[in-house]
Amino acid sequence: RNEIHTVMKTLATSLSYHDRHTFLCFAQFLVNKMSRHYFKEHFLSLALSLADDRVIGVQMKFCQIAADIKKNLLSEDIKIVDKLYGLIDGVSKKALSPALKQIADITSTKLKEIPLTDPSKAEDEEVRVSREREILRAEKRGIEETKKAAIETKLQQMKLESKHNGINLKTLKPGPLMIQGATVKKSLP
């Protein structure tokens, strides 16, 4: 996790606008995939800091993810919500591009329509996400166990076939094999 944090911080604070834009793309994905608390603790301040970026494309991306950020805030996060509104309004007022101003204005309107989540419902959501993660882990373990069982079955079949055909798999040396009828014979070099 520390490596992820380091990479994300490096992207968010990079001199390259492309890296900062990439950070916001990752943040947009992560805000819906990880717990509210974890996102707020490790990535929210970095994302909010990019609202005042000097590159219009980064500011536009910030406006695009602002709604996702607000969807994951709780009613107790009113200071963060106010800061988010202020940042979007700041982007709109300082916009050098008509397109950026329009996106910021639309985002501002959109943010006002998104209700804050009740903390009691948020806990239910956290539990649901945890359950879904555990189900995925269990499915992955099940698939791995099924693959192992299939390999074991195939190995057992090969052992039985080799005994039936009179081949000792332990003493058989590597080399090409020829199949003649129902018996297996080692070919001559």
PDB file of N, CA and C in Angstrom, residues 92-132:
ATOM      1  N   SER A  92     -14.634  28.224 -11.966  1.00  0.00           N
ATOM      2  CA  SER A  92     -15.553  28.938 -12.863  1.00  0.00           C
ATOM      3  C   SER A  92     -15.175  30.419 -12.992  1.00  0.00           C
ATOM      4  N   LYS A  93     -14.855  31.045 -11.872  1.00  0.00           N
ATOM      5  CA  LYS A  93     -14.533  32.473 -11.887  1.00  0.00           C
ATOM      6  C   LYS A  93     -13.196  32.773 -12.559  1.00  0.00           C
ATOM      7  N   LYS A  94     -12.210  31.896 -12.369  1.00  0.00           N
ATOM      8  CA  LYS A  94     -10.874  32.125 -12.910  1.00  0.00           C
ATOM      9  C   LYS A  94     -10.673  31.537 -14.299  1.00  0.00           C
ATOM     10  N   ALA A  95     -11.679  30.843 -14.813  1.00  0.00           N
ATOM     11  CA  ALA A  95     -11.524  30.107 -16.080  1.00  0.00           C
ATOM     12  C   ALA A  95     -11.118  31.032 -17.218  1.00  0.00           C
ATOM     13  N   LEU A  96     -10.033  30.652 -17.874  1.00  0.00           N
ATOM     14  CA  LEU A  96      -9.575  31.396 -19.043  1.00  0.00           C
ATOM     15  C   LEU A  96     -10.222  30.856 -20.314  1.00  0.00           C
ATOM     16  N   SER A  97     -10.807  29.702 -20.202  1.00  0.00           N
ATOM     17  CA  SER A  97     -11.434  29.056 -21.349  1.00  0.00           C
ATOM     18  C   SER A  97     -12.945  29.011 -21.147  1.00  0.00           C
ATOM     19  N   PRO A  98     -13.714  29.386 -22.177  1.00  0.00           N
ATOM     20  CA  PRO A  98     -15.183  29.285 -22.066  1.00  0.00           C
ATOM     21  C   PRO A  98     -15.643  27.847 -21.807  1.00  0.00           C
ATOM     22  N   ALA A  99     -14.940  26.875 -22.372  1.00  0.00           N
ATOM     23  CA  ALA A  99     -15.310  25.471 -22.168  1.00  0.00           C
ATOM     24  C   ALA A  99     -15.134  25.076 -20.697  1.00  0.00           C
ATOM     25  N   LEU A 100     -14.025  25.513 -20.098  1.00  0.00           N
ATOM     26  CA  LEU A 100     -13.784  25.205 -18.692  1.00  0.00           C
ATOM     27  C   LEU A 100     -14.830  25.872 -17.813  1.00  0.00           C
ATOM     28  N   LYS A 101     -15.158  27.123 -18.112  1.00  0.00           N
ATOM     29  CA  LYS A 101     -16.192  27.823 -17.335  1.00  0.00           C
ATOM     30  C   LYS A 101     -17.518  27.083 -17.420  1.00  0.00           C
ATOM     31  N   GLN A 102     -17.868  26.643 -18.621  1.00  0.00           N
ATOM     32  CA  GLN A 102     -19.126  25.919 -18.805  1.00  0.00           C
ATOM     33  C   GLN A 102     -19.125  24.605 -18.014  1.00  0.00           C
ATOM     34  N   ILE A 103     -18.021  23.858 -18.073  1.00  0.00           N
ATOM     35  CA  ILE A 103     -17.932  22.599 -17.330  1.00  0.00           C
ATOM     36  C   ILE A 103     -18.022  22.857 -15.824  1.00  0.00           C
ATOM     37  N   ALA A 104     -17.351  23.883 -15.349  1.00  0.00           N
ATOM     38  CA  ALA A 104     -17.388  24.220 -13.921  1.00  0.00           C
ATOM     39  C   ALA A 104     -18.800  24.616 -13.493  1.00  0.00           C
ATOM     40  N   ASP A 105     -19.485  25.386 -14.319  1.00  0.00           N
ATOM     41  CA  ASP A 105     -20.856  25.792 -13.986  1.00  0.00           C
ATOM     42  C   ASP A 105     -21.806  24.588 -13.960  1.00  0.00           C
ATOM     43  N   ILE A 106     -21.656  23.705 -14.929  1.00  0.00           N
ATOM     44  CA  ILE A 106     -22.486  22.490 -14.960  1.00  0.00           C
ATOM     45  C   ILE A 106     -22.185  21.622 -13.737  1.00  0.00           C
ATOM     46  N   THR A 107     -20.905  21.503 -13.390  1.00  0.00           N
ATOM     47  CA  THR A 107     -20.506  20.710 -12.225  1.00  0.00           C
ATOM     48  C   THR A 107     -21.091  21.300 -10.955  1.00  0.00           C
ATOM     49  N   SER A 108     -21.067  22.619 -10.843  1.00  0.00           N
ATOM     50  CA  SER A 108     -21.619  23.284  -9.667  1.00  0.00           C
ATOM     51  C   SER A 108     -23.106  22.959  -9.507  1.00  0.00           C
ATOM     52  N   THR A 109     -23.836  23.010 -10.604  1.00  0.00           N
ATOM     53  CA  THR A 109     -25.267  22.693 -10.573  1.00  0.00           C
ATOM     54  C   THR A 109     -25.471  21.225 -10.205  1.00  0.00           C
ATOM     55  N   LYS A 110     -24.675  20.371 -10.798  1.00  0.00           N
ATOM     56  CA  LYS A 110     -24.774  18.932 -10.556  1.00  0.00           C
ATOM     57  C   LYS A 110     -24.490  18.602  -9.090  1.00  0.00           C
ATOM     58  N   LEU A 111     -23.474  19.263  -8.523  1.00  0.00           N
ATOM     59  CA  LEU A 111     -23.115  19.007  -7.126  1.00  0.00           C
ATOM     60  C   LEU A 111     -24.267  19.328  -6.179  1.00  0.00           C
ATOM     61  N   LYS A 112     -24.996  20.368  -6.483  1.00  0.00           N
ATOM     62  CA  LYS A 112     -26.110  20.767  -5.620  1.00  0.00           C
ATOM     63  C   LYS A 112     -27.240  19.744  -5.645  1.00  0.00           C
ATOM     64  N   GLU A 113     -27.316  18.968  -6.717  1.00  0.00           N
ATOM     65  CA  GLU A 113     -28.370  17.949  -6.845  1.00  0.00           C
ATOM     66  C   GLU A 113     -28.013  16.647  -6.134  1.00  0.00           C
ATOM     67  N   ILE A 114     -26.763  16.451  -5.815  1.00  0.00           N
ATOM     68  CA  ILE A 114     -26.323  15.195  -5.192  1.00  0.00           C
ATOM     69  C   ILE A 114     -26.467  15.305  -3.679  1.00  0.00           C
ATOM     70  N   PRO A 115     -27.302  14.454  -3.098  1.00  0.00           N
ATOM     71  CA  PRO A 115     -27.464  14.506  -1.641  1.00  0.00           C
ATOM     72  C   PRO A 115     -26.267  13.873  -0.936  1.00  0.00           C
ATOM     73  N   LEU A 116     -26.008  14.339   0.261  1.00  0.00           N
ATOM     74  CA  LEU A 116     -24.968  13.726   1.073  1.00  0.00           C
ATOM     75  C   LEU A 116     -25.512  12.433   1.680  1.00  0.00           C
ATOM     76  N   THR A 117     -24.628  11.486   1.892  1.00  0.00           N
ATOM     77  CA  THR A 117     -25.021  10.190   2.426  1.00  0.00           C
ATOM     78  C   THR A 117     -25.148  10.255   3.941  1.00  0.00           C
ATOM     79  N   ASP A 118     -26.204   9.646   4.444  1.00  0.00           N
ATOM     80  CA  ASP A 118     -26.414   9.525   5.881  1.00  0.00           C
ATOM     81  C   ASP A 118     -25.371   8.540   6.426  1.00  0.00           C
ATOM     82  N   PRO A 119     -24.668   8.892   7.518  1.00  0.00           N
ATOM     83  CA  PRO A 119     -23.623   7.999   8.047  1.00  0.00           C
ATOM     84  C   PRO A 119     -24.110   6.576   8.340  1.00  0.00           C
ATOM     85  N   SER A 120     -25.351   6.418   8.792  1.00  0.00           N
ATOM     86  CA  SER A 120     -25.847   5.066   9.093  1.00  0.00           C
ATOM     87  C   SER A 120     -25.974   4.242   7.808  1.00  0.00           C
ATOM     88  N   LYS A 121     -26.369   4.875   6.711  1.00  0.00           N
ATOM     89  CA  LYS A 121     -26.448   4.169   5.425  1.00  0.00           C
ATOM     90  C   LYS A 121     -25.049   3.906   4.879  1.00  0.00           C
ATOM     91  N   ALA A 122     -24.122   4.794   5.197  1.00  0.00           N
ATOM     92  CA  ALA A 122     -22.742   4.620   4.736  1.00  0.00           C
ATOM     93  C   ALA A 122     -22.134   3.365   5.331  1.00  0.00           C
ATOM     94  N   GLU A 123     -22.434   3.087   6.603  1.00  0.00           N
ATOM     95  CA  GLU A 123     -21.920   1.873   7.220  1.00  0.00           C
ATOM     96  C   GLU A 123     -22.462   0.647   6.505  1.00  0.00           C
ATOM     97  N   ASP A 124     -23.747   0.687   6.141  1.00  0.00           N
ATOM     98  CA  ASP A 124     -24.329  -0.416   5.385  1.00  0.00           C
ATOM     99  C   ASP A 124     -23.601  -0.603   4.064  1.00  0.00           C
ATOM    100  N   GLU A 125     -23.273   0.500   3.421  1.00  0.00           N
ATOM    101  CA  GLU A 125     -22.566   0.454   2.141  1.00  0.00           C
ATOM    102  C   GLU A 125     -21.169  -0.130   2.321  1.00  0.00           C
ATOM    103  N   GLU A 126     -20.486   0.269   3.391  1.00  0.00           N
ATOM    104  CA  GLU A 126     -19.150  -0.259   3.679  1.00  0.00           C
ATOM    105  C   GLU A 126     -19.221  -1.768   3.906  1.00  0.00           C
ATOM    106  N   VAL A 127     -20.234  -2.210   4.615  1.00  0.00           N
ATOM    107  CA  VAL A 127     -20.405  -3.644   4.869  1.00  0.00           C
ATOM    108  C   VAL A 127     -20.670  -4.372   3.556  1.00  0.00           C
ATOM    109  N   ARG A 128     -21.507  -3.791   2.700  1.00  0.00           N
ATOM    110  CA  ARG A 128     -21.821  -4.404   1.407  1.00  0.00           C
ATOM    111  C   ARG A 128     -20.559  -4.536   0.550  1.00  0.00           C
ATOM    112  N   VAL A 129     -19.758  -3.477   0.509  1.00  0.00           N
ATOM    113  CA  VAL A 129     -18.519  -3.502  -0.274  1.00  0.00           C
ATOM    114  C   VAL A 129     -17.568  -4.559   0.278  1.00  0.00           C
ATOM    115  N   SER A 130     -17.466  -4.655   1.598  1.00  0.00           N
ATOM    116  CA  SER A 130     -16.603  -5.665   2.206  1.00  0.00           C
ATOM    117  C   SER A 130     -17.076  -7.068   1.849  1.00  0.00           C
ATOM    118  N   ARG A 131     -18.401  -7.267   1.900  1.00  0.00           N
ATOM    119  CA  ARG A 131     -18.944  -8.577   1.525  1.00  0.00           C
ATOM    120  C   ARG A 131     -18.649  -8.909   0.075  1.00  0.00           C
ATOM    121  N   GLU A 132     -18.824  -7.932  -0.817  1.00  0.00           N
ATOM    122  CA  GLU A 132     -18.541  -8.167  -2.230  1.00  0.00           C
ATOM    123  C   GLU A 132     -17.073  -8.527  -2.442  1.00  0.00           C
TER     124      GLU A 132
END
